């Protein structure tokens, strides 16, 4: 039985980290992570009920933009931050509350946030206006369909120093082929290429697009080198490589009677793009992570059966697996035509996982520790929940350096019903990391709990059930999402709110500002800022601050 003293000590360790450990990573005293009081429980999912979000008592949040925020330079498709113009009222404005048979305008779902500071400022749509120096960028995950039936995405910039009339700027809507940007999931800033990189989680139609930071930019499709895939997470390492985390759902596994179950076959890979020179998005090698068990690769084929031995082993505390990067495409020999990265990874016997979505390097680790999550099956009925990653997990990859060809993979945290569907990630300090849930409406209903954000201490052993992550956010559900959830989304919109785009950065656009290069100093240094987006519903983007 857990003592109150032990529980308090564990909570303090999770949220605080240790100043000594941080100092050891940097050679100087660095503030530990913020101390947060756990939120007691998740908000319930109840028909017609729209509870407010609840944060640790040390935290407060403010809206920096929301779906109804008008874009200063609208396009024919999009005039507001979180809505398309496909359903307009008699005054030409998007219908944000369902009215009549046409329903409501398409919610565009701003996703992953990237914060950057440009000391000399950036131009906007108004040449006479000074936009300041601090900017938050995001792609949009959903969009109204064009004449060809393709959903259209776009890229926006929140001007954090600007007034309401100049708050949101449209950056790009088209790619270099003249096509609409596809719906966007992940984003990062490549300091060598001096470009924003956005990922599209579209499987064979997905990939990576690069764009500038000013309005009127054209997004360049770089899938000839980085491949087509269901990419979501993306970030650089100190060697100039790009790490990509893919989220592609697998087919249902069948039980002994041949009946499909809620368990899904692992079908997503972790990739590393090694450019010919840092910043080159057109010439280089794409590699996929291969995990070895007893010297043999864990493959797509070896995880076909329910609770396959390889898959169970991979999701067991205390086991460590050798890894190696296998090259699946090289522009020097394979050319620069777009290619199916997922198929190439399978052919090379790389190791597929249960819907990994995002990852980040531990600050101060010199890019030797990479933490990434698996979303899992997001269903309480999956027969692989307790055994083979059905609840999702957090995995830790350790290498001697970011460019190393080999490493070691182990289970850092095995999810459970209350901590499942993990998605976006950011480090709050050297030792504390937050992952946030995207459990989905089905699991919300099954467990009667909406999504939450949690903090883990990477120095803690979570195989001990006495050690539990700290909930810093019990997400609520705004009225728009509640209406959608109760009415099937009116055919095109989503249901419950989702936490996405959680992001901590000081905005440094140089090579020394790559996520993981510096130890965050949240609340101790005002340069460090914390953001997240409450996706679906009103599509609000928040900044989190000390209360």
Coordinates of C-alpha atoms in Angstrom, one line a residue:
X1 CA 0.0 0.0 0.0
X2 CA 1.3 3.4 -0.9
X3 CA 2.1 5.8 1.9
X4 CA 1.1 9.4 1.7
X5 CA 4.7 10.4 2.3
X6 CA 5.9 8.2 -0.7
X7 CA 3.1 9.6 -2.9
X8 CA 4.1 13.2 -2.1
X9 CA 7.7 12.5 -2.7
X10 CA 7.0 10.8 -6.1
X11 CA 4.8 13.8 -7.2
X12 CA 7.5 16.3 -6.2
X13 CA 10.1 14.3 -8.1
X14 CA 8.0 14.1 -11.2
X15 CA 7.3 17.8 -11.5
X16 CA 10.4 19.3 -10.1
X17 CA 13.3 17.4 -11.5
X18 CA 16.6 18.2 -9.7
X19 CA 18.7 21.3 -9.9
X20 CA 21.8 19.2 -9.5
X21 CA 21.0 17.1 -12.5
X22 CA 20.3 20.1 -14.6
X23 CA 23.6 21.7 -13.5
X24 CA 25.5 18.6 -14.4
X25 CA 24.1 18.8 -18.0
X26 CA 25.1 22.5 -18.5
X27 CA 28.0 23.2 -16.1
X28 CA 25.9 25.9 -14.4
X29 CA 23.0 26.1 -12.0
X30 CA 19.8 25.8 -14.1
X31 CA 16.3 26.1 -12.6
X32 CA 14.4 22.8 -12.3
X33 CA 11.0 22.3 -13.8
X34 CA 7.9 24.0 -12.5
X35 CA 6.4 22.4 -9.4
X36 CA 2.8 21.5 -10.1
X37 CA 0.0 20.2 -7.9
X38 CA -1.7 17.3 -9.6
X39 CA -5.3 17.8 -10.9
X40 CA -7.3 15.2 -9.1
X41 CA -9.0 13.5 -12.1
X42 CA -10.1 13.9 -15.7
X43 CA -13.3 15.6 -16.6
X44 CA -16.2 13.2 -17.3
X45 CA -17.7 12.8 -20.7
X46 CA -21.4 13.4 -20.3
X47 CA -24.1 14.0 -22.9
X48 CA -24.7 17.8 -23.4
X49 CA -22.2 18.6 -20.6
X50 CA -19.4 21.2 -21.5
X51 CA -17.1 21.4 -18.5
X52 CA -14.3 23.9 -18.2
X53 CA -10.7 22.8 -18.4
X54 CA -8.9 22.4 -15.0
X55 CA -5.2 23.1 -14.6
X56 CA -2.7 22.6 -11.7
X57 CA -3.3 25.4 -9.3
X58 CA 0.1 26.9 -10.1
X59 CA -0.9 27.4 -13.7
X60 CA -3.1 29.8 -15.7
X61 CA -3.8 29.9 -19.4
X62 CA -4.8 32.7 -21.8
X63 CA -6.1 32.4 -25.4
X64 CA -3.7 33.7 -28.0
X65 CA -6.0 32.9 -30.9
X66 CA -9.2 31.0 -31.4
X67 CA -11.2 29.7 -34.3
X68 CA -13.3 32.9 -34.6
X69 CA -10.2 35.1 -34.8
X70 CA -10.3 36.8 -38.2
X71 CA -7.3 36.4 -40.5
X72 CA -5.8 39.7 -41.6
X73 CA -5.2 38.5 -45.2
X74 CA -8.0 36.0 -45.9
X75 CA -8.2 33.7 -48.9
X76 CA -11.3 32.6 -50.8
X77 CA -11.3 29.4 -48.7
X78 CA -10.4 30.7 -45.3
X79 CA -11.1 34.0 -43.5
X80 CA -10.9 32.9 -39.8
X81 CA -8.3 31.0 -37.8
X82 CA -10.3 27.8 -37.3
X83 CA -13.0 27.8 -40.0
X84 CA -13.3 27.5 -43.7
X85 CA -15.8 29.5 -45.9
X86 CA -17.6 26.5 -47.2
X87 CA -20.8 27.3 -45.3
X88 CA -21.6 31.0 -45.1
X89 CA -24.4 33.0 -43.7
X90 CA -26.3 35.8 -45.4
X91 CA -23.6 38.2 -44.4
X92 CA -20.8 36.1 -46.0
X93 CA -19.4 34.8 -42.7
X94 CA -18.7 31.2 -41.8
X95 CA -21.5 29.5 -39.9
X96 CA -19.8 28.6 -36.6
X97 CA -23.0 27.4 -34.8
X98 CA -25.1 24.8 -36.7
X99 CA -28.1 26.5 -38.4
X100 CA -30.3 24.8 -41.0
X101 CA -29.7 21.8 -43.2
X102 CA -26.3 23.0 -44.3
X103 CA -24.8 22.5 -40.9
X104 CA -21.7 24.5 -40.0
X105 CA -18.5 25.6 -41.6
X106 CA -15.6 23.2 -41.7
X107 CA -13.4 23.4 -38.6
X108 CA -9.8 23.4 -39.7
X109 CA -8.1 22.1 -36.6
X110 CA -4.9 24.1 -36.0
X111 CA -2.3 21.5 -34.9
X112 CA 1.3 21.4 -33.8
X113 CA 2.8 24.8 -32.7
X114 CA 6.3 26.1 -33.5
X115 CA 7.4 29.2 -31.6
X116 CA 10.1 31.5 -33.1
X117 CA 11.6 34.8 -32.3
X118 CA 13.1 37.0 -35.0
X119 CA 14.9 40.0 -33.5
X120 CA 14.5 42.1 -36.6
X121 CA 10.8 41.2 -36.9
X122 CA 8.9 39.7 -39.9
X123 CA 6.7 41.4 -42.5
X124 CA 3.0 40.7 -42.5
X125 CA 0.1 41.6 -44.8
X126 CA 0.1 45.2 -43.8
X127 CA 3.4 46.9 -44.9
X128 CA 2.8 49.9 -42.5
X129 CA 2.4 47.7 -39.4
X130 CA 5.2 46.6 -37.0
X131 CA 4.4 43.0 -36.1
X132 CA 6.9 42.6 -33.3
X133 CA 9.4 39.8 -32.9
X134 CA 7.5 36.8 -31.5
X135 CA 5.5 34.4 -33.7
X136 CA 3.7 31.1 -33.3
X137 CA 3.2 29.0 -36.5
X138 CA 0.9 26.1 -37.1
X139 CA -0.5 24.0 -39.9
X140 CA -4.2 23.0 -40.0
X141 CA -5.2 19.4 -39.9
X142 CA -8.6 19.5 -41.6
X143 CA -10.1 21.5 -44.5
X144 CA -13.0 21.8 -46.8
X145 CA -12.7 19.7 -50.0
X146 CA -11.8 21.2 -53.3
X147 CA -13.4 20.5 -56.7
X148 CA -11.4 17.3 -56.9
X149 CA -12.5 16.1 -53.5
X150 CA -9.2 16.7 -51.8
X151 CA -9.2 18.3 -48.3
X152 CA -7.3 21.6 -48.3
X153 CA -4.9 22.6 -45.5
X154 CA -3.1 25.8 -44.9
X155 CA -0.4 27.4 -42.7
X156 CA -1.0 30.3 -40.3
X157 CA 1.1 32.6 -38.1
X158 CA -0.1 34.0 -34.8
X159 CA 1.7 37.4 -34.3
X160 CA 2.0 37.3 -30.5
X161 CA 3.0 41.0 -30.2
X162 CA 0.3 42.3 -32.6
X163 CA -3.1 43.8 -32.0
X164 CA -6.4 42.0 -32.8
X165 CA -6.6 43.2 -36.4
X166 CA -3.1 41.8 -37.1
X167 CA -3.2 38.9 -34.8
X168 CA -3.3 36.0 -37.4
X169 CA -1.6 36.0 -40.8
X170 CA -2.2 33.4 -43.5
X171 CA 1.3 32.2 -44.6
X172 CA 0.6 29.6 -47.4
X173 CA -2.2 27.8 -49.1
X174 CA -0.5 26.3 -52.2
X175 CA 2.5 24.1 -52.9
X176 CA 5.0 24.4 -55.7
X177 CA 2.9 22.3 -58.0
X178 CA 0.0 24.7 -57.6
X179 CA -2.0 22.2 -55.5
X180 CA -3.6 23.0 -52.2
X181 CA -1.5 22.2 -49.2
X182 CA -2.8 19.0 -47.8
X183 CA -4.1 18.9 -44.2
X184 CA -1.1 19.4 -41.9
X185 CA -0.2 17.7 -38.6
X186 CA 3.4 18.3 -37.4
X187 CA 5.8 21.2 -37.7
X188 CA 9.3 22.3 -36.8
X189 CA 11.9 24.9 -37.9
X190 CA 15.0 23.6 -39.7
X191 CA 17.7 26.2 -38.8
X192 CA 20.0 25.1 -41.5
X193 CA 17.4 25.2 -44.3
X194 CA 15.9 28.3 -42.7
X195 CA 12.5 26.9 -43.5
X196 CA 9.5 25.7 -41.6
X197 CA 8.8 22.1 -42.1
X198 CA 5.2 20.7 -42.0
X199 CA 4.1 17.1 -42.1
X200 CA 0.9 15.7 -43.6
X201 CA -0.4 12.5 -42.0
X202 CA -1.9 11.3 -45.3
X203 CA -0.2 7.9 -45.8
X204 CA 0.7 7.6 -49.5
X205 CA -0.5 11.1 -50.0
X206 CA 1.4 12.5 -47.0
X207 CA 4.9 13.8 -46.7
X208 CA 6.8 16.9 -45.8
X209 CA 6.4 20.4 -47.1
X210 CA 8.8 23.3 -46.5
X211 CA 7.9 27.0 -46.5
X212 CA 9.0 30.4 -45.5
X213 CA 7.7 32.4 -42.6
X214 CA 6.1 35.3 -44.5
X215 CA 2.7 35.7 -46.1
X216 CA 2.4 34.6 -49.7
X217 CA 4.8 31.7 -49.3
X218 CA 4.7 28.6 -51.5
X219 CA 5.1 25.3 -49.7
X220 CA 7.7 23.1 -51.4
X221 CA 7.0 19.4 -51.5
X222 CA 10.2 17.6 -50.4
X223 CA 8.9 14.1 -50.6
X224 CA 11.4 13.2 -53.3
X225 CA 14.0 12.9 -50.5
X226 CA 11.9 12.4 -47.4
X227 CA 9.3 10.2 -48.9
X228 CA 5.5 9.9 -48.7
X229 CA 4.1 8.7 -45.4
X230 CA 1.7 9.3 -42.5
X231 CA 4.2 11.6 -40.9
X232 CA 3.3 13.6 -37.8
X233 CA 6.2 14.3 -35.4
X234 CA 9.3 16.0 -36.9
X235 CA 12.4 17.6 -35.5
X236 CA 16.1 18.2 -36.1
X237 CA 19.0 16.9 -34.2
X238 CA 22.4 18.6 -33.6
X239 CA 23.9 16.9 -36.7
X240 CA 21.3 18.4 -39.0
X241 CA 19.3 15.2 -39.4
X242 CA 15.6 15.2 -39.4
X243 CA 13.7 12.7 -37.2
X244 CA 10.2 11.7 -38.4
X245 CA 7.5 9.8 -36.5
X246 CA 4.8 8.2 -38.5
X247 CA 1.2 7.6 -37.5
X248 CA -0.5 5.0 -39.8
X249 CA -3.2 2.7 -38.3
X250 CA -2.9 -1.0 -39.0
X251 CA -5.5 -3.5 -40.0
X252 CA -7.5 -5.1 -37.2
X253 CA -6.1 -8.3 -35.8
X254 CA -8.3 -11.4 -35.7
X255 CA -8.9 -13.8 -32.8
X256 CA -8.8 -17.6 -33.0
X257 CA -12.3 -17.7 -34.5
X258 CA -11.4 -15.3 -37.3
X259 CA -13.3 -12.3 -35.8
X260 CA -11.7 -8.9 -36.1
X261 CA -10.8 -7.3 -32.8
X262 CA -10.0 -3.8 -31.6
X263 CA -6.3 -4.6 -31.6
X264 CA -4.5 -3.1 -34.6
X265 CA -1.4 -4.4 -36.3
X266 CA 1.7 -2.2 -35.8
X267 CA 2.0 -0.3 -39.1
X268 CA 4.1 2.9 -38.4
X269 CA 7.8 3.6 -38.4
X270 CA 10.3 6.0 -36.9
X271 CA 12.5 7.5 -39.6
X272 CA 15.7 9.6 -39.8
X273 CA 16.6 11.7 -42.8
X274 CA 20.3 12.3 -43.2
X275 CA 20.9 15.1 -45.6
X276 CA 23.9 15.3 -47.9
X277 CA 24.7 18.5 -46.0
X278 CA 22.6 20.0 -43.2
X279 CA 19.7 21.9 -44.6
X280 CA 19.6 20.0 -47.9
X281 CA 16.0 18.9 -48.2
X282 CA 16.5 17.3 -51.7
X283 CA 19.6 15.2 -51.4
X284 CA 20.2 12.6 -48.7
X285 CA 19.3 9.2 -47.2
X286 CA 16.0 8.2 -45.5
X287 CA 16.5 5.6 -42.8
X288 CA 14.0 3.6 -40.7
X289 CA 14.6 2.3 -37.2
X290 CA 15.0 -1.5 -36.9
X291 CA 14.7 -3.1 -33.5
X292 CA 16.4 -6.5 -32.8
X293 CA 15.3 -9.2 -30.5
X294 CA 17.8 -12.0 -30.0
X295 CA 19.7 -10.7 -33.0
X296 CA 16.7 -10.9 -35.4
X297 CA 14.6 -7.9 -36.5
X298 CA 11.2 -7.3 -35.1
X299 CA 9.3 -6.9 -38.4
X300 CA 5.8 -6.3 -39.7
X301 CA 5.4 -10.0 -40.4
X302 CA 6.5 -11.0 -36.9
X303 CA 3.7 -9.0 -35.2
X304 CA 0.8 -10.2 -37.3
X305 CA -0.8 -12.5 -34.6
X306 CA -2.6 -11.3 -31.5
X307 CA -0.1 -10.7 -28.7
X308 CA 2.8 -11.8 -30.9
X309 CA 5.9 -12.6 -28.9
X310 CA 8.0 -9.9 -30.5
X311 CA 5.3 -7.3 -29.8
X312 CA 4.8 -8.4 -26.2
X313 CA 8.5 -8.4 -25.5
X314 CA 8.8 -4.9 -26.9
X315 CA 6.2 -3.6 -24.5
X316 CA 7.7 -5.2 -21.4
X317 CA 9.4 -3.2 -18.6
X318 CA 13.0 -4.1 -18.0
X319 CA 13.9 -5.3 -21.5
X320 CA 16.4 -3.5 -23.7
X321 CA 16.7 -4.1 -27.5
X322 CA 19.5 -3.3 -29.8
X323 CA 18.6 -1.0 -32.7
X324 CA 20.1 0.1 -36.0
X325 CA 19.1 2.4 -38.7
X326 CA 18.5 0.8 -42.1
X327 CA 18.6 3.0 -45.2
X328 CA 15.4 2.7 -47.3
X329 CA 16.1 5.4 -49.9
X330 CA 19.1 7.3 -51.1
X331 CA 18.6 10.1 -53.7
X332 CA 22.2 9.5 -54.9
X333 CA 21.2 6.0 -56.2
X334 CA 17.3 6.0 -56.1
X335 CA 16.6 9.4 -57.6
X336 CA 14.3 12.1 -56.3
X337 CA 10.8 11.0 -57.3
X338 CA 8.3 10.8 -54.4
X339 CA 8.2 7.3 -52.9
X340 CA 6.2 5.3 -50.4
X341 CA 8.3 5.4 -47.2
X342 CA 6.1 3.0 -45.3
X343 CA 6.4 0.3 -48.0
X344 CA 10.1 0.8 -48.3
X345 CA 10.5 0.5 -44.5
X346 CA 8.6 -2.8 -44.5
X347 CA 10.7 -4.1 -47.4
X348 CA 13.9 -3.3 -45.4
X349 CA 12.5 -5.2 -42.3
X350 CA 12.4 -2.0 -40.2
X351 CA 10.2 -2.3 -37.1
X352 CA 6.6 -1.0 -37.2
X353 CA 5.0 0.3 -34.0
X354 CA 1.5 0.9 -32.7
X355 CA 0.8 4.4 -34.1
X356 CA 3.7 6.5 -32.7
X357 CA 2.9 10.1 -33.2
X358 CA 5.5 12.5 -31.7
X359 CA 9.0 12.5 -30.2
X360 CA 11.5 14.8 -28.7
X361 CA 15.1 14.7 -27.4
X362 CA 15.8 15.1 -23.8
X363 CA 17.4 18.5 -23.1
X364 CA 21.0 18.4 -21.9
X365 CA 21.4 14.8 -23.3
X366 CA 23.5 16.1 -26.3
X367 CA 20.8 14.4 -28.5
X368 CA 21.5 11.0 -27.2
X369 CA 18.1 10.3 -25.6
X370 CA 14.9 10.4 -27.8
X371 CA 11.5 9.9 -26.2
X372 CA 8.5 9.0 -28.4
X373 CA 5.0 7.8 -27.8
X374 CA 2.7 5.2 -29.2
X375 CA -1.0 6.2 -29.3
X376 CA -2.1 2.5 -29.2
X377 CA -5.5 1.1 -30.0
X378 CA -7.6 3.7 -28.1
X379 CA -10.3 1.1 -27.2
X380 CA -10.9 -0.6 -23.8
X381 CA -11.8 -3.9 -25.6
X382 CA -8.4 -4.4 -27.3
X383 CA -7.0 -7.8 -26.3
X384 CA -3.5 -6.2 -26.5
X385 CA -4.1 -3.5 -24.0
X386 CA -2.3 -4.9 -21.0
X387 CA 0.2 -7.0 -23.0
X388 CA 1.3 -5.6 -26.3
X389 CA 0.9 -1.8 -26.3
X390 CA -2.8 -1.5 -26.8
X391 CA -3.0 1.3 -24.2
X392 CA -0.1 3.1 -25.8
X393 CA 3.3 3.7 -24.4
X394 CA 6.4 5.9 -24.2
X395 CA 9.6 4.4 -25.6
X396 CA 13.1 5.6 -25.0
X397 CA 15.9 5.4 -27.7
X398 CA 19.4 5.9 -26.4
X399 CA 22.4 6.4 -28.8
X400 CA 26.0 7.5 -28.4
X401 CA 25.1 10.5 -30.5
X402 CA 22.5 11.8 -33.0
X403 CA 24.3 10.4 -36.0
X404 CA 25.1 7.0 -34.5
X405 CA 24.0 4.0 -36.5
X406 CA 23.1 1.9 -33.5
X407 CA 21.4 2.3 -30.1
X408 CA 19.2 0.7 -27.5
X409 CA 15.4 0.9 -27.2
X410 CA 13.4 0.3 -24.0
X411 CA 10.0 0.8 -22.5
X412 CA 9.9 4.0 -20.4
X413 CA 6.2 4.0 -19.7
X414 CA 3.4 1.5 -20.4
X415 CA 0.0 3.2 -20.7
X416 CA -3.2 2.1 -19.0
X417 CA -6.8 3.1 -19.3
X418 CA -6.3 6.4 -17.5
X419 CA -3.1 7.3 -19.4
X420 CA -3.8 6.3 -23.0
X421 CA -3.8 7.7 -26.6
X422 CA -0.6 9.8 -25.9
X423 CA 0.1 12.2 -28.7
X424 CA 2.1 15.5 -28.5
X425 CA 5.1 15.9 -26.3
X426 CA 7.4 18.6 -25.0
X427 CA 10.0 18.8 -22.2
X428 CA 9.4 21.2 -19.4
X429 CA 12.9 20.9 -17.9
X430 CA 15.9 18.5 -18.3
X431 CA 14.1 15.7 -16.4
X432 CA 10.4 16.5 -16.8
X433 CA 8.4 15.8 -20.0
X434 CA 4.7 16.2 -20.7
X435 CA 2.8 14.0 -23.1
X436 CA -0.9 14.9 -23.8
X437 CA -3.7 12.5 -24.7
X438 CA -5.7 12.2 -27.9
X439 CA -7.8 9.2 -26.8
X440 CA -10.7 9.9 -29.1
X441 CA -14.5 9.8 -28.5
X442 CA -14.8 6.1 -28.3
X443 CA -12.3 5.7 -25.5
X444 CA -13.7 8.9 -23.8
X445 CA -17.1 7.3 -23.7
X446 CA -15.8 3.9 -22.6
X447 CA -13.8 5.2 -19.6
X448 CA -16.1 8.3 -19.0
X449 CA -13.1 10.6 -19.1
X450 CA -12.0 13.3 -21.5
X451 CA -8.3 13.9 -22.3
X452 CA -5.6 15.0 -19.9
X453 CA -2.0 16.2 -20.0
X454 CA 0.5 14.5 -17.8
X455 CA 4.1 15.1 -16.6
X456 CA 6.7 12.3 -16.2
X457 CA 10.1 12.5 -14.6
X458 CA 12.5 10.6 -16.9
X459 CA 14.7 9.6 -13.9
X460 CA 11.8 7.7 -12.3
X461 CA 11.1 3.9 -12.7
X462 CA 7.5 3.6 -13.8
X463 CA 7.5 -0.2 -13.7
X464 CA 6.8 0.4 -10.0
X465 CA 3.0 1.1 -9.9
X466 CA 3.6 3.4 -6.9
X467 CA 5.1 5.9 -9.4
X468 CA 2.5 7.7 -11.4
X469 CA 2.6 10.7 -13.7
X470 CA 1.1 14.0 -12.6
X471 CA -1.9 15.4 -14.3
X472 CA -1.4 19.1 -15.1
X473 CA -4.4 19.5 -17.3
X474 CA -7.9 17.9 -17.2
X475 CA -9.2 19.1 -20.6
X476 CA -12.8 20.3 -20.7
X477 CA -15.2 20.4 -23.6
X478 CA -16.4 23.6 -25.2
X479 CA -20.0 24.0 -26.3
X480 CA -19.1 23.7 -30.0
X481 CA -17.3 20.4 -29.5
X482 CA -20.2 19.2 -27.2
X483 CA -22.7 19.9 -30.0
X484 CA -20.6 18.1 -32.5
X485 CA -20.1 15.1 -30.2
X486 CA -23.8 14.8 -29.7
X487 CA -24.7 15.1 -33.3
X488 CA -22.1 13.1 -35.2
X489 CA -20.2 16.2 -36.2
X490 CA -22.9 17.2 -38.7
X491 CA -21.2 15.0 -41.3
X492 CA -17.8 16.7 -41.4
X493 CA -16.7 18.1 -38.1
X494 CA -15.2 16.4 -35.1
X495 CA -16.5 15.5 -31.6
X496 CA -14.7 16.0 -28.3
X497 CA -11.9 18.5 -27.8
X498 CA -8.4 17.1 -28.2
X499 CA -5.1 18.4 -26.7
X500 CA -2.5 19.0 -29.4
X501 CA 0.5 21.2 -30.2
X502 CA 2.0 21.3 -26.7
X503 CA 5.2 23.2 -27.1
X504 CA 7.9 24.8 -24.9
X505 CA 10.6 26.9 -26.5
X506 CA 12.6 30.1 -26.2
X507 CA 12.1 30.7 -29.9
X508 CA 15.7 30.7 -30.8
X509 CA 15.8 30.2 -34.6
X510 CA 19.6 29.4 -34.7
X511 CA 21.2 25.9 -34.6
X512 CA 21.6 26.3 -30.9
X513 CA 17.8 26.7 -30.5
X514 CA 16.8 23.2 -31.7
X515 CA 14.4 21.6 -29.3
X516 CA 16.6 19.6 -26.9
X517 CA 19.7 21.7 -27.3
X518 CA 18.9 23.9 -24.3
X519 CA 17.5 23.1 -20.9
X520 CA 14.1 24.9 -20.6
X521 CA 13.9 27.5 -17.9
X522 CA 10.1 27.8 -17.7
X523 CA 8.9 30.6 -15.4
X524 CA 12.4 31.4 -14.3
X525 CA 13.3 33.1 -17.6
X526 CA 10.6 34.9 -19.5
X527 CA 12.1 34.0 -22.9
X528 CA 10.7 30.4 -22.4
X529 CA 7.1 30.1 -23.3
X530 CA 4.6 27.2 -23.1
X531 CA 1.7 26.8 -25.6
X532 CA -0.9 24.2 -26.6
X533 CA -4.0 24.0 -28.8
X534 CA -7.4 22.7 -27.8
X535 CA -8.3 21.2 -31.1
X536 CA -11.8 20.6 -32.5
X537 CA -14.7 22.8 -31.2
X538 CA -13.7 26.4 -30.9
X539 CA -10.0 25.6 -31.8
X540 CA -8.4 27.8 -29.2
X541 CA -4.6 28.1 -28.9
X542 CA -3.5 28.8 -25.3
X543 CA -0.4 30.1 -23.6
X544 CA 0.3 28.5 -20.2
X545 CA 1.9 30.7 -17.5
X546 CA 2.5 30.7 -13.8
X547 CA -0.5 31.9 -11.9

